[in-house]
Each structure stands twice: as structure tokens, then as C-alpha cells.
Coordinates of C-alpha atoms in Angstrom, one line a residue:
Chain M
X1323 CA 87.1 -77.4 58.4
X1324 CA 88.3 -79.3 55.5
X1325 CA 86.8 -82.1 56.7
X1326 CA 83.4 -80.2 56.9
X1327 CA 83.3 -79.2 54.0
X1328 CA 84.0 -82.5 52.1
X1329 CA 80.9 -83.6 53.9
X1330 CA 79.4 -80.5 52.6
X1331 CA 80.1 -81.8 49.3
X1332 CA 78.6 -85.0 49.6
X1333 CA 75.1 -83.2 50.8
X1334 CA 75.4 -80.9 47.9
X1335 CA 75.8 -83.7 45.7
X1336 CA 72.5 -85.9 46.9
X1337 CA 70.7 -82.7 47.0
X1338 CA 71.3 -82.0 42.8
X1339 CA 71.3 -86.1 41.9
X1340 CA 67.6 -86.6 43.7
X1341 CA 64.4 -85.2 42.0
X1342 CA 62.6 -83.8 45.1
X1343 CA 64.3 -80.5 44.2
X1344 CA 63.8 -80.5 40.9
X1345 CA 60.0 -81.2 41.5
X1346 CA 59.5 -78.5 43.7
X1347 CA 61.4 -76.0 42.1
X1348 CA 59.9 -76.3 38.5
X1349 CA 56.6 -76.6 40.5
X1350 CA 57.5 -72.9 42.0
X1351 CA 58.6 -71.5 39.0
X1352 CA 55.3 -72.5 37.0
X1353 CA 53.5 -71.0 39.4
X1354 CA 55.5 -67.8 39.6
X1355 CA 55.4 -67.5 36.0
X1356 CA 51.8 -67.7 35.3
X1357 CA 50.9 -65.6 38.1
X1358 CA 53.5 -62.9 37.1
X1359 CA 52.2 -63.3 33.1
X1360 CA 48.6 -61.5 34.7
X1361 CA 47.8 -58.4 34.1
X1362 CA 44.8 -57.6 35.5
X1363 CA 43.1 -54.1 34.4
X1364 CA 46.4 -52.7 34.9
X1365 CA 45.9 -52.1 38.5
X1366 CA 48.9 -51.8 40.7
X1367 CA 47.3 -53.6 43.9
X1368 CA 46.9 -56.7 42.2
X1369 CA 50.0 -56.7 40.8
X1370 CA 51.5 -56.5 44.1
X1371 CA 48.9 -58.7 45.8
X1372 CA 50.1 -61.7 43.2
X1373 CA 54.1 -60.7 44.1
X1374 CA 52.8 -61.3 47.7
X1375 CA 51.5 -64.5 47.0
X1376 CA 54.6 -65.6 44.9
X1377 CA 57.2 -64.5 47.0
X1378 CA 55.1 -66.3 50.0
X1379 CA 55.4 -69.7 48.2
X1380 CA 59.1 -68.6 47.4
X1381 CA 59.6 -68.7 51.1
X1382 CA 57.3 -71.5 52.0
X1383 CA 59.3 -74.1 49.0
X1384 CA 62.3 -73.1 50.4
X1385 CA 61.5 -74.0 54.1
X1386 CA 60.0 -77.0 52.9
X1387 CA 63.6 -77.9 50.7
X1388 CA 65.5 -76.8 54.3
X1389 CA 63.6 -79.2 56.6
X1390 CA 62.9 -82.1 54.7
X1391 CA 66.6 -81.9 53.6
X1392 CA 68.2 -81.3 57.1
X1393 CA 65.7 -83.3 59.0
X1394 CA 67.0 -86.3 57.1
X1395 CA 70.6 -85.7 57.2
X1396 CA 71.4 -87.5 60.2
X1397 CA 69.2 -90.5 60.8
X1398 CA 69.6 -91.0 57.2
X1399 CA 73.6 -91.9 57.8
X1400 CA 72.3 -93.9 60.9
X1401 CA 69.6 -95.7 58.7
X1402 CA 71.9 -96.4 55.9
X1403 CA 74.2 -97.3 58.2
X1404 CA 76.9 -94.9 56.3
X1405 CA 77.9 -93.6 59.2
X1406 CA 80.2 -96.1 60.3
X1407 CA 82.5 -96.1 57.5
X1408 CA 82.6 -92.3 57.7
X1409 CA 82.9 -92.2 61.6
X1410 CA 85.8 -94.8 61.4
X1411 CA 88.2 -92.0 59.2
X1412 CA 89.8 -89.4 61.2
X1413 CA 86.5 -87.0 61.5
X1414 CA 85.0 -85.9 64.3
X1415 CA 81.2 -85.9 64.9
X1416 CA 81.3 -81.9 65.3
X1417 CA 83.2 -81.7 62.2
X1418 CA 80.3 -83.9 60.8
X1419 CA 77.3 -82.0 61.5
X1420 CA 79.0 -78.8 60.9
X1421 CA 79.6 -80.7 57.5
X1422 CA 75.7 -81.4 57.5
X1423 CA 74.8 -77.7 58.4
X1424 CA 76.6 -76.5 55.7
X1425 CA 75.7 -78.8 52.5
X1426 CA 72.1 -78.0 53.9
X1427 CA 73.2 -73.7 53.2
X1428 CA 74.4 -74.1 51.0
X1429 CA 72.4 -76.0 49.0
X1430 CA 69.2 -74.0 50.6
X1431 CA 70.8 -71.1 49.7
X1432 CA 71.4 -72.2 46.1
X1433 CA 67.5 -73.0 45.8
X1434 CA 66.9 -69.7 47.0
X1435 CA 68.7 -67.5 44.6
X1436 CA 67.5 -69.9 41.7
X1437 CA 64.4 -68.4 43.0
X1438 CA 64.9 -65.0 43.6
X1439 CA 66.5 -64.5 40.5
X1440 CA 63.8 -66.1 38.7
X1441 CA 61.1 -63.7 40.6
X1442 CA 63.1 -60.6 39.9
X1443 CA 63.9 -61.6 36.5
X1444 CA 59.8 -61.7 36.0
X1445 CA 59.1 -59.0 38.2
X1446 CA 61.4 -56.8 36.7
X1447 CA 60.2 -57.4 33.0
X1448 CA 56.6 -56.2 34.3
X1449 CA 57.4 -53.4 36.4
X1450 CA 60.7 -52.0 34.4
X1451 CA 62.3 -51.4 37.6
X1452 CA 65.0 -53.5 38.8
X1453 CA 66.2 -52.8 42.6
X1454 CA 68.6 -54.8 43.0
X1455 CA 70.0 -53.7 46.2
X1456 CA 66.5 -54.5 47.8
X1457 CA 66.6 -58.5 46.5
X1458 CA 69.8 -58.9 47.8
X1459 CA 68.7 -57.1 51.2
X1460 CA 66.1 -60.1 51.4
X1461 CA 67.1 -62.9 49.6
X1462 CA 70.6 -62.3 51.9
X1463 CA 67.9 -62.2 55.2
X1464 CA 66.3 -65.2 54.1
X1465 CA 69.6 -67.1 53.6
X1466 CA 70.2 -66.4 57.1
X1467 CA 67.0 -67.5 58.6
X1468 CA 67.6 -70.7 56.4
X1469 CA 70.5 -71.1 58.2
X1470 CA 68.4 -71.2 61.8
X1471 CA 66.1 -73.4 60.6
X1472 CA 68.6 -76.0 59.3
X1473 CA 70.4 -75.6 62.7
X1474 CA 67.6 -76.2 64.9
X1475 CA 66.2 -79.0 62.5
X1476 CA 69.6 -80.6 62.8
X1477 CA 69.1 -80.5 66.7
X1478 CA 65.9 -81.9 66.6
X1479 CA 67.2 -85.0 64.1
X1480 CA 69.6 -85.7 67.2
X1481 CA 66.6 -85.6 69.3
X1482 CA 63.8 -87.4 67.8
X1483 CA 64.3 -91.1 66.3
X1484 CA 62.0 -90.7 63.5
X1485 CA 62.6 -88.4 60.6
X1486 CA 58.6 -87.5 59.8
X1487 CA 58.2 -86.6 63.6
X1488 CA 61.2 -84.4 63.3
X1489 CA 60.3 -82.7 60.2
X1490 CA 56.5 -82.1 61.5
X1491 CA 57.3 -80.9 65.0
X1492 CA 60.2 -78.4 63.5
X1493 CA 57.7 -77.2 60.9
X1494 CA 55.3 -76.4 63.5
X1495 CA 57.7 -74.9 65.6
X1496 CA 59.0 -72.9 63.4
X1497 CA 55.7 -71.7 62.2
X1498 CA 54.7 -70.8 65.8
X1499 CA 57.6 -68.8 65.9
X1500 CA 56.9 -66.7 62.6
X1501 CA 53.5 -65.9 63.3
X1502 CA 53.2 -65.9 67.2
X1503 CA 56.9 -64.7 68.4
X1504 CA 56.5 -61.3 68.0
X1505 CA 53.2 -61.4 70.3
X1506 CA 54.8 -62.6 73.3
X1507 CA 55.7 -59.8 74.9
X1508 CA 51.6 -58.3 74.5
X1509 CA 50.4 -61.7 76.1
X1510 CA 53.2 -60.9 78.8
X1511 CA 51.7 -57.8 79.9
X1512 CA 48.1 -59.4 80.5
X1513 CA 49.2 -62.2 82.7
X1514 CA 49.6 -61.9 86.3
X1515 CA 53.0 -63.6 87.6
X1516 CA 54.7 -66.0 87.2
X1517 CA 53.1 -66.7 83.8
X1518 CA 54.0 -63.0 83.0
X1519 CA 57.8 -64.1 83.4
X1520 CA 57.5 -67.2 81.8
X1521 CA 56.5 -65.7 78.8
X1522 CA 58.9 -63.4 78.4
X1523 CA 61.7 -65.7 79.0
X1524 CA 59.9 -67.3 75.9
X1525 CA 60.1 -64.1 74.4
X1526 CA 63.8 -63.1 74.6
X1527 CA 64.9 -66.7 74.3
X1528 CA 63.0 -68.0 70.6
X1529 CA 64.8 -66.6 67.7
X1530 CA 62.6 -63.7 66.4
X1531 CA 62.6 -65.4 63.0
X1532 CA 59.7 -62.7 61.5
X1533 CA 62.8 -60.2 62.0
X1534 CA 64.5 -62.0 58.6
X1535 CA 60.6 -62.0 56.8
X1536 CA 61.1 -58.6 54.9
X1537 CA 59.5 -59.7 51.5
X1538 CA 58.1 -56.1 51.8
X1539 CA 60.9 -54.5 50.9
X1540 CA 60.6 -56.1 47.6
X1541 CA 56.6 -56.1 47.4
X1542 CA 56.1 -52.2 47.4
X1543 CA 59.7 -51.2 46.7
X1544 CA 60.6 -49.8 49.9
X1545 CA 63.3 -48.0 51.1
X1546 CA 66.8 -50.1 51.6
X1547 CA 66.9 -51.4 55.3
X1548 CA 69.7 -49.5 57.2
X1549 CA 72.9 -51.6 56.6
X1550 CA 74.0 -51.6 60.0
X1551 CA 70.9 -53.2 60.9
X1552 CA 70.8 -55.8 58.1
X1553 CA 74.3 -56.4 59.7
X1554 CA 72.9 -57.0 63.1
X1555 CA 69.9 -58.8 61.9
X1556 CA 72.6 -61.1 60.1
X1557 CA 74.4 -61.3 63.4
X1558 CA 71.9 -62.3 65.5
X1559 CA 70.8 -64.9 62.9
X1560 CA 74.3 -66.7 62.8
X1561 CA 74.9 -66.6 66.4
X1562 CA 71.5 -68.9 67.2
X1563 CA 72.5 -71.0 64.5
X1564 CA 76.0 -71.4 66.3
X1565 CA 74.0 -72.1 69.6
X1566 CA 71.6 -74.6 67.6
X1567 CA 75.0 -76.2 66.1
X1568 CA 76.5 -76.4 69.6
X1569 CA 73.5 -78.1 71.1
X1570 CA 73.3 -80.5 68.3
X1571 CA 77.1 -81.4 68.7
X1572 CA 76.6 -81.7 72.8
X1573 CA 73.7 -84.6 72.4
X1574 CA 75.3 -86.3 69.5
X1575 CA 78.8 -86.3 70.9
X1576 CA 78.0 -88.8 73.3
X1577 CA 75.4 -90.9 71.4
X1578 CA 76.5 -94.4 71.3
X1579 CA 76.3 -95.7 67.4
X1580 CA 75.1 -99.2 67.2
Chain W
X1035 CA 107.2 -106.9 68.6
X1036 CA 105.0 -104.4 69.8
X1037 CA 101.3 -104.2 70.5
X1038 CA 99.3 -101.6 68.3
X1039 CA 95.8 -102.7 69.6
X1040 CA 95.0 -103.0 73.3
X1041 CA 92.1 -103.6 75.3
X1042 CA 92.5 -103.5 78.8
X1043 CA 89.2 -104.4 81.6
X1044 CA 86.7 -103.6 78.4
X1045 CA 83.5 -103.4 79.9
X1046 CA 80.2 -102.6 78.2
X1047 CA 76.5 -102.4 79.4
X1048 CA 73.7 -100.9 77.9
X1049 CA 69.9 -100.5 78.3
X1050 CA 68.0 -103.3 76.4
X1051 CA 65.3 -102.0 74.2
X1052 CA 62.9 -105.0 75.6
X1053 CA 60.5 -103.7 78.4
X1054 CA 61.5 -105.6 81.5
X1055 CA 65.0 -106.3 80.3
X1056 CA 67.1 -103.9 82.5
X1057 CA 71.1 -103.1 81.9
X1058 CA 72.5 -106.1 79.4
X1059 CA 76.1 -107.1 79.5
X1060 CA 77.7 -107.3 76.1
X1061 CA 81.4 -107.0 76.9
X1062 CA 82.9 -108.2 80.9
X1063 CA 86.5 -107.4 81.4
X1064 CA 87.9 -108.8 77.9
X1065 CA 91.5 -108.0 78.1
X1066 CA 93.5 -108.5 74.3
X1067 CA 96.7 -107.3 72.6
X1068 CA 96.9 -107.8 68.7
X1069 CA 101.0 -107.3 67.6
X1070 CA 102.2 -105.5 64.8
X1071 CA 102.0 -107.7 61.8
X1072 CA 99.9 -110.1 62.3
X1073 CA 96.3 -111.3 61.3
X1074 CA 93.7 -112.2 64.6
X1075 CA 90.9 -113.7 64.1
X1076 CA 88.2 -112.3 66.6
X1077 CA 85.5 -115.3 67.0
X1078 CA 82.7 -115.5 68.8
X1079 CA 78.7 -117.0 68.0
X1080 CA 76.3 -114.6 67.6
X1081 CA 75.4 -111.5 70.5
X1082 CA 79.2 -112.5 71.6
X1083 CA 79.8 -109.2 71.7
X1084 CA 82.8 -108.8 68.7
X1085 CA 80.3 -106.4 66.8
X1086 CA 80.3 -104.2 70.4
X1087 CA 84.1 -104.7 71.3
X1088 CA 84.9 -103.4 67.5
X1089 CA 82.4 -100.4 67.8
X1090 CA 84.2 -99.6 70.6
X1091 CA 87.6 -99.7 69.1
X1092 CA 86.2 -97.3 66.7
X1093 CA 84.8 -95.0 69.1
X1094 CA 80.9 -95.9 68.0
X1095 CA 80.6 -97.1 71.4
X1096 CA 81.8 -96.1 74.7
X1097 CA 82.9 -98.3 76.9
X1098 CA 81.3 -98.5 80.6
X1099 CA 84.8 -99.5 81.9
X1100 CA 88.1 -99.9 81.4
X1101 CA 89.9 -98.7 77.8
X1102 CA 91.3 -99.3 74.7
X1103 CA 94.1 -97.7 72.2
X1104 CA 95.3 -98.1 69.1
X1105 CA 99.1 -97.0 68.4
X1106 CA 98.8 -96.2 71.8
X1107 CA 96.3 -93.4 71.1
X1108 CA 93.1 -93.6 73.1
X1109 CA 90.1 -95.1 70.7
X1110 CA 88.1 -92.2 71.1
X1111 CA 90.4 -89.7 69.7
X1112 CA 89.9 -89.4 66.0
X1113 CA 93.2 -89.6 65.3
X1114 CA 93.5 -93.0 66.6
X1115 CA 91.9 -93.9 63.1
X1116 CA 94.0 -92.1 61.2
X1117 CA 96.1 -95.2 60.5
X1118 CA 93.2 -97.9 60.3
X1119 CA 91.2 -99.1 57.7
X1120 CA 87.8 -100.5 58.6
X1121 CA 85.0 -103.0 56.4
X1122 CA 81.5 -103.0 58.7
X1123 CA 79.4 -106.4 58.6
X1124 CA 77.0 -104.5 56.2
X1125 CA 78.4 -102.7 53.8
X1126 CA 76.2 -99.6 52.7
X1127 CA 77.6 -96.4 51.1
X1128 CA 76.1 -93.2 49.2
X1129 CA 74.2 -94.6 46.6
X1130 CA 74.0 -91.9 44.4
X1131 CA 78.0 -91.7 44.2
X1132 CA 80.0 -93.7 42.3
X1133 CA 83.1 -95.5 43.9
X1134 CA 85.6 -93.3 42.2
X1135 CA 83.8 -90.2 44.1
X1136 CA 83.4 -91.8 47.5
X1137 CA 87.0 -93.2 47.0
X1138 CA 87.8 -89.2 46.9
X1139 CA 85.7 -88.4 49.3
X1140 CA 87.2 -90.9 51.7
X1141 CA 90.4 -89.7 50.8
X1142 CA 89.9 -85.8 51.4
X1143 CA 89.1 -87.0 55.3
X1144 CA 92.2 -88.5 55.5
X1145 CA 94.0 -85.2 54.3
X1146 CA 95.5 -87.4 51.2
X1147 CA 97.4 -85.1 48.8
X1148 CA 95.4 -84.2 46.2
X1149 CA 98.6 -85.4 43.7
X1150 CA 98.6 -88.6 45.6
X1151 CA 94.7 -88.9 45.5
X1152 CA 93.9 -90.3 42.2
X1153 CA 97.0 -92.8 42.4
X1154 CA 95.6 -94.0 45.5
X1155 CA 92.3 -94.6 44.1
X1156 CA 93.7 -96.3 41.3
X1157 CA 95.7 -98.6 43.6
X1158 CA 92.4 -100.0 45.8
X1159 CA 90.3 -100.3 42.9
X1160 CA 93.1 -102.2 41.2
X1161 CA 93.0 -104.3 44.4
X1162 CA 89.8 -105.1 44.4
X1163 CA 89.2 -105.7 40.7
X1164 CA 86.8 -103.0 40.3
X1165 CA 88.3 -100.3 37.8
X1166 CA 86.1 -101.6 35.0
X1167 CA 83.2 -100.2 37.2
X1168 CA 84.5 -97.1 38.6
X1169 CA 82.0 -94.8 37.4
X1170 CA 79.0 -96.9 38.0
X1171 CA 76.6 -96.0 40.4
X1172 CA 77.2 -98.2 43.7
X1173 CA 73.4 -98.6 43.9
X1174 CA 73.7 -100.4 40.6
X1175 CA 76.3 -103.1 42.3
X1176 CA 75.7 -106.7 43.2
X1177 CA 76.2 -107.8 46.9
X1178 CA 79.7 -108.7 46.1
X1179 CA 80.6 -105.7 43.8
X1180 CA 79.7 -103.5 47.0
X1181 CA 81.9 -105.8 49.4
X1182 CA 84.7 -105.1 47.6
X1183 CA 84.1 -101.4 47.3
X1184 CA 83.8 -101.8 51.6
X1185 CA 87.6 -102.9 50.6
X1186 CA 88.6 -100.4 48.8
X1187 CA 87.1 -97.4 51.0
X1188 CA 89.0 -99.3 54.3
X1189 CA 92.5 -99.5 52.3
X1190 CA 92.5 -95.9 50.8
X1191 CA 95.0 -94.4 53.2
X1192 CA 97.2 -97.6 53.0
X1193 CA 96.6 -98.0 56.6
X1194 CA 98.7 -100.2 59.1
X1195 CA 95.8 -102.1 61.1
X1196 CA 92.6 -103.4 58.9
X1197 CA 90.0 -104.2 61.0
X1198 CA 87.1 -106.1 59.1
X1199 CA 83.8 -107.1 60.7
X1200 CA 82.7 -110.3 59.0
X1201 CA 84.2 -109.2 55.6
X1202 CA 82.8 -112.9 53.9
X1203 CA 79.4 -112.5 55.1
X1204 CA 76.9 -113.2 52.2
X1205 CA 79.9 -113.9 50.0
X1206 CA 79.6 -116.8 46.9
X1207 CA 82.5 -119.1 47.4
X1208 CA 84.7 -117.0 44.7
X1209 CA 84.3 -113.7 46.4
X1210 CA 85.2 -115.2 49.8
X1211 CA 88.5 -116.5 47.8
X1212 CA 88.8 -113.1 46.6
X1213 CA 88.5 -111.7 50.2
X1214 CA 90.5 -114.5 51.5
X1215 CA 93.5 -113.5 49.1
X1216 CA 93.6 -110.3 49.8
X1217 CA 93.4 -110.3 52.9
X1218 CA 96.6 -112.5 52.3
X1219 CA 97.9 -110.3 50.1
X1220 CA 98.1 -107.8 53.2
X1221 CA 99.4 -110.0 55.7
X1222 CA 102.7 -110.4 53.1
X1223 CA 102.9 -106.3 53.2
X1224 CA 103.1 -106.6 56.4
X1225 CA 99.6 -105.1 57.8
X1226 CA 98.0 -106.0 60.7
X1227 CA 95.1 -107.6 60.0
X1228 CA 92.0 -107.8 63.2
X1229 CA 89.1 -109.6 61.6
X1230 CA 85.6 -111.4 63.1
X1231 CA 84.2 -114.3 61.1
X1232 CA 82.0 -117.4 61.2
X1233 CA 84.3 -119.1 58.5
X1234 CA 86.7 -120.6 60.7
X1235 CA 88.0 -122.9 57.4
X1236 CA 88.7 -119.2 56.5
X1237 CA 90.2 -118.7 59.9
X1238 CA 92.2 -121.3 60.2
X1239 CA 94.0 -120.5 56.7
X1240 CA 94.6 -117.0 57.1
X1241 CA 95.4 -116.1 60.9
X1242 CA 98.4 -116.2 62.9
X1243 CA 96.2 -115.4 66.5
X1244 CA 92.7 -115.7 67.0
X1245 CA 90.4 -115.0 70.3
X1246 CA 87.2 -116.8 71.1
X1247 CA 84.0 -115.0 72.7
X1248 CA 81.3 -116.1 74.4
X1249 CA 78.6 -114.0 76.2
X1250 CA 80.9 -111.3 76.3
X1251 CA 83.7 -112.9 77.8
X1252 CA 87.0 -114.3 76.5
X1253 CA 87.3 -117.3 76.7
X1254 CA 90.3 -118.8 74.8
X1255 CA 92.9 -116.9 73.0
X1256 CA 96.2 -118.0 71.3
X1257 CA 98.0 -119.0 68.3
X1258 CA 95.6 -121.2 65.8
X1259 CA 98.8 -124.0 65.1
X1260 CA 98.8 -124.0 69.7
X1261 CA 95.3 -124.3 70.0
X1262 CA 94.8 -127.0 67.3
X1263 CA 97.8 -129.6 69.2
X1264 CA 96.3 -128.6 72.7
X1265 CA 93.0 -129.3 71.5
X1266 CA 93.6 -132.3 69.1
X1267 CA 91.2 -131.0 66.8
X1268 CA 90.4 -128.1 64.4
X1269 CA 89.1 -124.7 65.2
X1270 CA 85.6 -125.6 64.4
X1271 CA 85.6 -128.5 66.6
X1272 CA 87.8 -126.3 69.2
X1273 CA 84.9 -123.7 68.9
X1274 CA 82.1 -125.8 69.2
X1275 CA 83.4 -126.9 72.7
X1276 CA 84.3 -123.5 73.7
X1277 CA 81.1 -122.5 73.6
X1278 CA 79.1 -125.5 75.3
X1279 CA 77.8 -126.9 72.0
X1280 CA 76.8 -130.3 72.5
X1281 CA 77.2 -132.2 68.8
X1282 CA 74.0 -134.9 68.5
X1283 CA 75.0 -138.5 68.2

């Protein structure tokens, strides 16, 4: 672990001393504070129709900072050929992308509560309401599913050579799953077998990623979600990124360096 | 004295990336022991296969055949390297660190103490005559700056076997002295030193043992002062005809 998170450090690190981030977050926070500085005939709807719209490019900057960031991870240290001083110290290469997984959370999930707190702080000087509880409820959900994405982006940098393909094809994936996922099991029923099967498989195996999309909650101040729930919701999140991690560490174990 | 590096029946294929090309042989039952203490000189022209047989001592590679340990430890468990210090041929490292934070960085995978840390650090950069540019970005180095931080980061945890791929390459003639001394300066500390290099001068001067390679076999391997009155001439000429190289008239 110690050796993890020293690795963590370093990704940390790149991530604060490049301007990518800095770009993109300034970027989102212009744009959220212009759009929250409307006021529009007083009308509630729009109101909540422009929290929609910030909140979405809340969660589509902070996909963008996950992928591009863990997509590059690895190759990067091939590319740069940094990963042969590292890999000839006492670390393992599990201990490495564990090390990769986590500078990528953690730095994902540092971008994200710059955000949230930035929307809330904006959103809560307009509305006068401030439920807190509810932020953390999503902001927390979000984390997670940051957490899959970085895992399975992770896999696919041990997978494809090329960092652009790797980024594209795990956005698109990962799109597919948020909007089509939850339809599956519909398109299941309508097909004779074995496509009937087929798609189900599909359907229990993807990570229901819409399951961490509760922007909602914060939207049209809804009730809490149970916490037991939230619990298993955080649960299942964790354990595919575990399985994502192990999959990663199975095809780079082997992988000759050279 | 005892042997702290051994290869025994090292054999290594792998798939050439050139259509057509097949399975290519870069190391073929290369057998070598390096003793405690000394300073080996692993030579070889280019596509020899030194690059391969030290990625394999590092566990970058794995072997198709046969093995290889350090302190008796099996290359392939990380612990093998806790003890070794190691410069690549090109020497690239986190450009937006400076060498005082990859120095601790290094460090905190070798579990160093964090009291014993910062003396350590010291004590490289000292080595390398680099603490007037410890908090420089390495990205702002020249070519011979960032050699020296390669040193540094390879004798951090004051290990007991060096091994340095080509550590002169794209040297000037001073920092190949500088090099040249230090890696001296290890020898008389008693490190064992397990180098490749095309600066057999260098070669001559600074080893006790060397090896030669050629398409991925061994093909001579003894004491420099042996092979010189064997030969009666100098490594160059000694490596020249070792490998089939015909000098014009």
C-alpha cells in the first residue's frame, strides 16, 4: 500500500503542475456562474432547467478529466520510458496500477468537489436553501462511478497501444452504458433466443453506471436516497472497480517491457 | 567469493514486429556469474542482446528458458531489487518533478526511513555534483545534468549491485570522466558494479571481468588483464575479432 500510494502522489502531483485542469475547470466554472447569475422572469422551471444543464457539464468535465487522465497513465510511463527506473525498485506492477487508480481518485475526486462546491455555493445563494445532505448523497455517487470509469479506462490502456484509441473507445463505451444499459433487459424481452440470452448476460454483466447519475436529487430537491441503498449503490460501484483493477493487473502482469 | 548475479541457460525469443519475421532469438543459453565486489563489463555490438539479458535481470522481460537470481533471489520477485541500483540507456524521468522530489519518491519505494531520507538524498546528489540544482525542474536539465540524476535515483538506497546500461552514452568527454570516477569511486566501497558499454578505453580502465556478446550468445568471458596476454592485443582489438569484424587494409 505504501508503495501505492507514493505512486498516487506522483499522479496527484502531474495532475495540479499541468494546465489541462486548470483550463477545464475555470472553463466549467465560467459557465456555471453565468448561467446560475440568470434570472429569468423569476420562473422556477428555468431555474432548474439551467441547474440541469450545469450539473450535466459538471459531470461531463469530470469524465472528460477521469479518462484523458487515466487513459494516459500507463502508456505514458511506457512512452517516457519512466517505467523502468520505477519497475527496477522493489514495486510490484499491481502495487503500480493500484498506485495509478488511485492518483486518478483521487485527483478526480478533488475536481469534483471543487465543483460541487462551487455549484452549491451558487445554487444555494439563489435558491436560499442549502441541502447539504443531498450534495454529498451525489457528489459521493459520482465519486464512485469516477472510480469505475478510471478502472475500466486503466484496463483498456493495458489493452490498446495507443492512448487516443483508448480514450475514444472508453468514452464511447461508457456513454453506451449510461444511456442504453438500463434498456437491455426491454430489448431482451423482444428477441427470440439465443439473442434474448445474450442480452441479458449484457445486462447483468455491464456496470449499471446510470444507477450513480442522481443529479435529480439535487435538481428538484428531492427526498434523501435511503442510506442503506446509497450504501449498496457504493458497494456495487467499488466491487467492479476491484474486478476492473484485477483484470488490469492479470494482462499487465505478464507484459514484457521493452 | 560468492556470486550475487547468476544466469543460468538464459534463453529469450520473441515475436518480431516485422511481417514475415517469425520468433527472433535475442538471448541462446548465455550462462554468467558476476562475484561480489567486482566491476563486469557486459559488451556486445548492437542487437547483441545486453539490453534484453539486463531487462531480464530486472524482471522487464521474461525469459523463454532457463533463469536468473540476484542474491540468490529469483529476478522476478520484487524483492530481488531491493538491493540494486539501476541507470537505463535513456534516461527519462518525471519532468515536472524536480530531482529532490523524485529522489523522495524513489526513496519512499524502497521503504527508506523518513529520518534517513533527506540524508540520503543529500548523499547522491553530493555524488553526482548536482545539489546546486536540486530544485530545478529535470525538464530544464542538459543531457548530462539528467545522466547524473539517472545516478543518483540508481544509488539512493546505497545498494550492493549497480547495474548500468550504457551509463556514457551521449556523454562529452568530461561527463564520461565524471561517470568513469564514480563508478570508481564504487568499486573502492566495495559495490559490485555490472555495466554494458561501447567505450571499451572506458572498459579496459574500470573493470575487473568483462563478457563479450554476439547475436545473443557468449562468446568470450574472463578477466580484462587474461584476455589482453591471451590475445596480445587490447579489448578493442580483442572485440573486433570476436565479433568477425574484418579491419580494411
Amino acid at each position: 500500500m505504501n508503495n501505492a500510494l507514493a505512486v498516487s502522489g506522483i499522479v496527484l502531483k502531474e495532475l495540479y503542475r499541468r494546465k489541462d485542469f486548470y483550463v477545464l475547470f475555470i472553463l466549467t466554472a465560467l459557465i456555471t456562474l453565468v448561467m446560475g447569475s440568470f434570472k429569468l422572469f423569476n420562473d422556477d422551471k428555468i431555474v432548474r432547467y439551467l441547474k440541469e444543464i450545469c450539473l450535466l457539464l459538471i459531470w461531463v468535465s469530470s469524465m472528460v478529466i477521469a479518462i484523458t487522465t487515466a487513459a494516459r497513465q500507463l502508456p505514458a510511463e511506457k512512452e517516457n520510458r519512466t517505467i523502468f527506473p520505477l519497475l527496477a525498485k522493489p514495486i510490484t506492477r499491481g502495487q503500480l496500477v493500484l498506485g495509478k487508480f488511485l492518483g486518478c481518485w483521487f485527483s478526480s475526486g478533488l475536481a469534483l468537489l471543487l465543483f460541487y462546491v462551487f455549484f452549491g455555493v451558487i445554487s444555494g445563494t439563489r435558491e436560499h436553501q442549502w441541502p447539504v445532505l443531498n450534495y454529498l448523497q451525489a457528489l459521493s455517487l459520482h465519486w464512485i462511478f469516477l472510480g469505475v470509469v478510471i478502472a475500466l479506462v486503466l484496463l483498456g490502456s493495458v489493452v490498446f497501444t495507443a492512448v487516443s484509441s483508448n480514450a475514444t473507445i472508453s468514452f464511447i463505451v461508457i456513454v453506451g452504458i449510461l444511456f442504453v444499459a438500463r434498456h437491455l433487459n426491454k430489448i431482451a424481452l423482444q428477441l427470440a433466443e439465443p439473442g434474448r440470452s445474450i442480452v441479458y448476460t449484457i445486462y447483468f454483466a455491464v456496470p449499471h453506471l446510470e444507477l450513480f447519475d442522481v443529479r435529480q436529487l439535487i435538481i428538484h430537491n428531492l427526498p434523501l436516497i435511503p442510506w442503506n441503498m446509497w450504501l449498496i449503490a457504493c458497494v456495487y460501484g467499488i466491487a467492479y472497480s476491484l474486478f476492473f483493477l484485477l483484470a488490469t493487473w492479470m494482462v499487465f502482469r505478464r507484459k514484457s517491457l521493452n | 567469493m560468492s556470486a550475487i548475479l547468476e544466469i543460468k541457460n538464459l534463453r529469450v525469443e520473441y515475436r518480431s514486429r516485422e511481417a514475415g519475421q517469425g520468433i527472433k532469438l535475442a538471448v541462446n543459453d548465455l550462462n554468467l556469474k558476476v562475484q561480489a565486489g567486482e566491476v563486469f563489463g557486459f559488451l556486445g555490438p548492437n542487437g547483441a542482446g545486453k539490453t534484453t539479458t539486463m531487462n531480464v535481470l530486472l524482471g522487464f522481460v521474461n525469459p523463454t528458458s532457463g533463469s536468473a537470481s540476484i542474491f540468490g533471489v529469483d529476478v522476478r520477485e520484487p524483492i530481488a531489487r531491493q538491493r540494486i541500483g539501476y541507470l537505463p540507456e535513456l534516461t527519462y524521468y518525471y519532468k515536472f518533478l524536480n530531482t529532490e522530489e523524485l529522489l523522495r519518491f524513489y526513496a519512499k519505494i524502497f521503504r527508506i526511513p523518513r529520518a534517513e531520507r533527506e540524508s540520503r538524498i543529500d548523499a547522491a546528489l553530493k555524488l553526482v555534483e548536482l545539489e546546486h540544482a536540486r530544485k530545478r525542474l529535470i525538464r530544464t536539465y542538459s543531457k548530462g545534468m539528467q545522466q547524473r540524476v539517472g545516478l543518483a535515483q540508481a544509488l539512493i538506497n546505497n545498494p550492493d549491485l549497480l547495474i548500468l546500461d550504457e551509463p556514457t552514452s551521449g556523454l562529452d568527454p568530461i561527463g564520461r570522466m565524471k561517470v568513469r570516477e564514480i563508478i570508481q569511486r564504487l568499486k573502492n566501497d566495495g559495490k559490485t558494479v555490472f555495466f554494458s558499454s561501447h567505450e571499451l578505453g572506458e572498459v579496459e580502465t574500470v573493470c575487473d571481468r568483462v563478457a563479450i556478446l554476439n547475436q545473443g550468445q557468449l562468446k568470450v568471458e574472463g578477466r580484462v588483464n587474461d584476455l589482453v596476454d591471451q590475445y596480445k592485443c587490447d579489448l578493442e582489438q580483442i572485440f573486433l575479432k570476436i565479433i568477425g569484424y574484418e579491419v580494411a587494409a
